[in-house]
């Protein structure tokens, strides 16, 4: 299809190449350099979507990030992105886009009837249904009718990158001001990062290529600036990169779209799709420009109505005529730029409607000189045209600008370019908590007081609209930033770039709500927020209903809360509210600016921390062996631990039962590497351990081991493990797998903040050692065969350790047991872990050595009634509750948690206490977490809960189900019956001692 | 020693040797190399020029660096890294930990100090190549620019979600990082993935 609205020449596009794309199923052509919006307009397509609430036809309104209407669904599943601004989507060959939120078609949308019912759908309608008659009546239809694009249905196939970045100066914005600042600082050698959201540098100069800077045409100056910046080794320029967030201490987020502008099939495979930059900047210069403000008039949302600056941009940057017959509505001199550009491009220009009483300013004068008809003191009172603007009505206003006279003269036009002044793009400045002031002359909010050190706002973003002034301001800010970062000037530096056109920004006429013939709200809509379909009548309704704070008005009407965050609507809403309340605009104030400036896809936040890299998977030296044996793994913190080793045909239950049985019958082997290990050294090591454990360690003899329980200050169990005395002043502490890091932090905290006088050093050696536990009646026999240790109980008794060689490797061996069987915990340096493990497996074959996983370990220890911290304890359990009074020293004057432990409430007999539970039929394994009650289900609720099951297993060695539970006053309830009410039945059970197997503990000694 | 035949790198499952090269490939931006079995002895003791410093110097032949982040010694030989006001690493690529440890214990006898063999607690790898800094910047929040982190400095930081000790060996640039042994596979896979856009050469260990 011909690009019938493409001008024969001009624009920053490559006419030598054509790109095919489709929109709404139809095929079109554009050129490299086009956005989807400019290419659509070149093909005469204005209608691109339907509005959020009323399904009104909407067109392309702007040429940038502020676009409220032209949102499209880009691409196809799984590479589809909703709510993409056609004005910022770079065209590529094969691009496909669909309009959003219309059914059955863009031209004919059944939901447009919502427009007819709009008087019954005022703002706050949604909230009111919560009160009356019933939200549920409306929820379905509203959810169906309202909304924007749709999320992809398939997992995202793209890769995303994240990086940290540091710089002396971050410049946001690659327009003239940003370039001037970056050049000034970059030339001094400062590390400068310049980010520009557009695909190319230049900012608004791209739409006014004939402006002059330093005597050069703007386009040439921009090109020279780009080349110079690229030649500076410490300067990095990022295009297609949006600074979307500005946090405290000059920490900023930048989203770089790395390959979005390639056709999906030609995207370089080695590059990520997008990259998130987390920038720490010593200095920040915000040169984010300004966004034109549209005047609010009746039916101001039709396709064909666009910002005057956008009309100029389409003409000059993209060589596209945005219409055949144009009308311009403005309240300031800058609107005449569009009029002149339209006329020069040969567009039939009907007139400029100037809300000011008299057109003044250099551009106005030039337009008058060129014979453009100007109607000052006039207003556009309404428009017509369903899928495209057809005519506008123009009438003279009274002196106050409150009323219009007459019925309004119809003027045929398919383009209405509008300008209501300019808003500095203060989003990032405000995100960084800077405050604004109202500039009476320019009628806009400008940065007033920065809340970040080392921050400057320059150019349009600072309300410095004249090019020459903006360049000077930016240059000075760049120099100052370089100076502050330690880069002094040489004395022979270049001056600020010079440009004409200073002071040509004349006062505008502040009319936020352009009057129409009928009162506001009747006969048409004055849209304020086009994306959320909020009209002036909605704001007035909110005021009538008593809302006064602009934050409340915003939330009630949802103005400014759409994906564009009110870039073209917020100041108008504030102006209308101010006017209606009879207050000055600054007294109404602004709403809060929050990140992101424009939407950021979740993929970019996730980066590569997904799938296999979501979180570190920590593995032991024997991990590969477990995998080769087909082990199932359990996550314990970040560790992958072998859970059980199913043989062919075995399920978890059978595998675990086999492992448990084999260990008690002959020999089992467990990978216990993940246990935390801390070397505690120093003359005060024993005294320190006496304070952090409930029991005594200073009495422990060298070469012996002792189990210890650690409490928090509240007296609750925090961690446990065996600690061995390696030498007089040297201990090796072990901790639970999950608690290792917390315990080290906890001990360091006490050493560093409470007991700094103690001479103790802690060193984590968790991963220095590969740890394997052999357990069972044959453990001693096996160890005897592979080591040079003397294993008789005199030399190597229970709860002691020895050093020697195991499988030829120097090892520390601890004779300690968590199964109740004779066990040896063999520690070798991690690099030898696999070799030693494999030797044990080989040598143990004659004893049918059976690797057992964490599940079997849990069963084995539960048979013995040994607790697991985090399973039997949950931060509210004391040693007394666990029946472990024996481990709480009565002699020590103090230890962590002691004071809490001996408070009366902690000694109460009705606290939940650890008991054993056996089900009545002996076979039923209760679910862990089951609640326990005293009645069998006949009692009426509420039924008091007396306890809960903490561990529950089938015990092949006992031949019955066993469980541990915390039960109120449990220790005094031995033999009592309790009930576990489950979803479909109630299970009767009996309270027992928590030791089920080898109660005398004889097996420890072989 | 028989033990040399029994030892295993935590990356042995990746079979890196099969595609390892002596030097970075011409069109690759970064190179990764594992450096298993290095000696790392964790030293704790009082800072300053006192008995501890001279004992360490006697045993190691190196001055005890006094400023956190400073290193003494040679990148390829023996080094002392100052990682905290009372914490150092004595690293060595060649000699075994045991003899060093014995020497340290001898010299430190009677002092309040600690020397613990942590060689297997840590795993070292090196990142080099023209884009090594860009690659590391993806994982590490520190400013790695030569002005802020010149060659010969060390720091504790994060490699994405894995705690690491980082050294810059030279400005070519080349970095050596130590992560806990169990994080070796994560660190390697993370860096290989993040380096994809630059091209990654695997160098021999």
Short mmCIF file of N, CA and C in Angstrom, two decimals, chain A residues 292 295 328-336 352-356 378 417-421:
data_model
loop_
_atom_site.label_atom_id
_atom_site.label_comp_id
_atom_site.label_asym_id
_atom_site.label_seq_id
_atom_site.Cartn_x
_atom_site.Cartn_y
_atom_site.Cartn_z
N UNK A 292 4.43 18.58 26.02
CA UNK A 292 3.39 19.57 25.73
C UNK A 292 2.09 19.20 26.43
N UNK A 295 -4.84 21.41 25.66
CA UNK A 295 -5.99 22.05 26.28
C UNK A 295 -7.15 21.05 26.36
N UNK A 328 -5.35 24.50 14.05
CA UNK A 328 -4.46 24.52 15.21
C UNK A 328 -5.19 25.24 16.34
N UNK A 329 -5.13 24.65 17.53
CA UNK A 329 -5.67 25.31 18.72
C UNK A 329 -4.51 25.51 19.70
N UNK A 330 -4.33 26.77 20.13
CA UNK A 330 -3.20 27.03 21.02
C UNK A 330 -3.54 28.11 22.03
N UNK A 331 -2.77 28.14 23.09
CA UNK A 331 -2.90 29.25 24.04
C UNK A 331 -1.55 29.94 24.23
N UNK A 332 -0.59 29.60 23.31
CA UNK A 332 0.75 30.17 23.46
C UNK A 332 1.43 30.24 22.11
N UNK A 333 2.56 30.87 22.08
CA UNK A 333 3.25 31.12 20.82
C UNK A 333 3.77 29.83 20.18
N UNK A 334 4.13 28.82 21.00
CA UNK A 334 4.79 27.65 20.44
C UNK A 334 3.86 26.85 19.54
N UNK A 335 2.53 27.00 19.75
CA UNK A 335 1.59 26.30 18.87
C UNK A 335 1.74 26.70 17.42
N UNK A 336 2.27 27.89 17.18
CA UNK A 336 2.42 28.38 15.80
C UNK A 336 3.53 27.66 15.05
N UNK A 352 -5.51 29.14 12.74
CA UNK A 352 -5.02 28.93 14.10
C UNK A 352 -6.04 29.57 15.03
N UNK A 353 -6.56 28.73 15.94
CA UNK A 353 -7.49 29.24 16.94
C UNK A 353 -6.66 29.54 18.18
N UNK A 354 -6.54 30.80 18.53
CA UNK A 354 -5.69 31.21 19.64
C UNK A 354 -6.57 31.59 20.82
N UNK A 355 -6.39 30.90 21.95
CA UNK A 355 -7.21 31.18 23.13
C UNK A 355 -6.85 32.54 23.73
N UNK A 356 -5.66 33.02 23.35
CA UNK A 356 -5.23 34.33 23.87
C UNK A 356 -6.06 35.43 23.21
N UNK A 378 -10.59 33.06 20.48
CA UNK A 378 -11.59 32.06 20.08
C UNK A 378 -11.29 30.73 20.76
N UNK A 417 -4.31 20.23 15.65
CA UNK A 417 -3.07 20.24 16.43
C UNK A 417 -3.26 21.19 17.60
N UNK A 418 -2.99 20.68 18.80
CA UNK A 418 -3.33 21.46 19.99
C UNK A 418 -2.11 21.73 20.87
N UNK A 419 -2.09 22.92 21.47
CA UNK A 419 -1.03 23.23 22.42
C UNK A 419 -1.61 24.03 23.57
N UNK A 420 -1.36 23.56 24.79
CA UNK A 420 -1.82 24.29 25.97
C UNK A 420 -0.66 24.70 26.86
N UNK A 421 0.53 24.79 26.26
CA UNK A 421 1.72 25.12 27.05
C UNK A 421 2.58 23.89 27.24
#
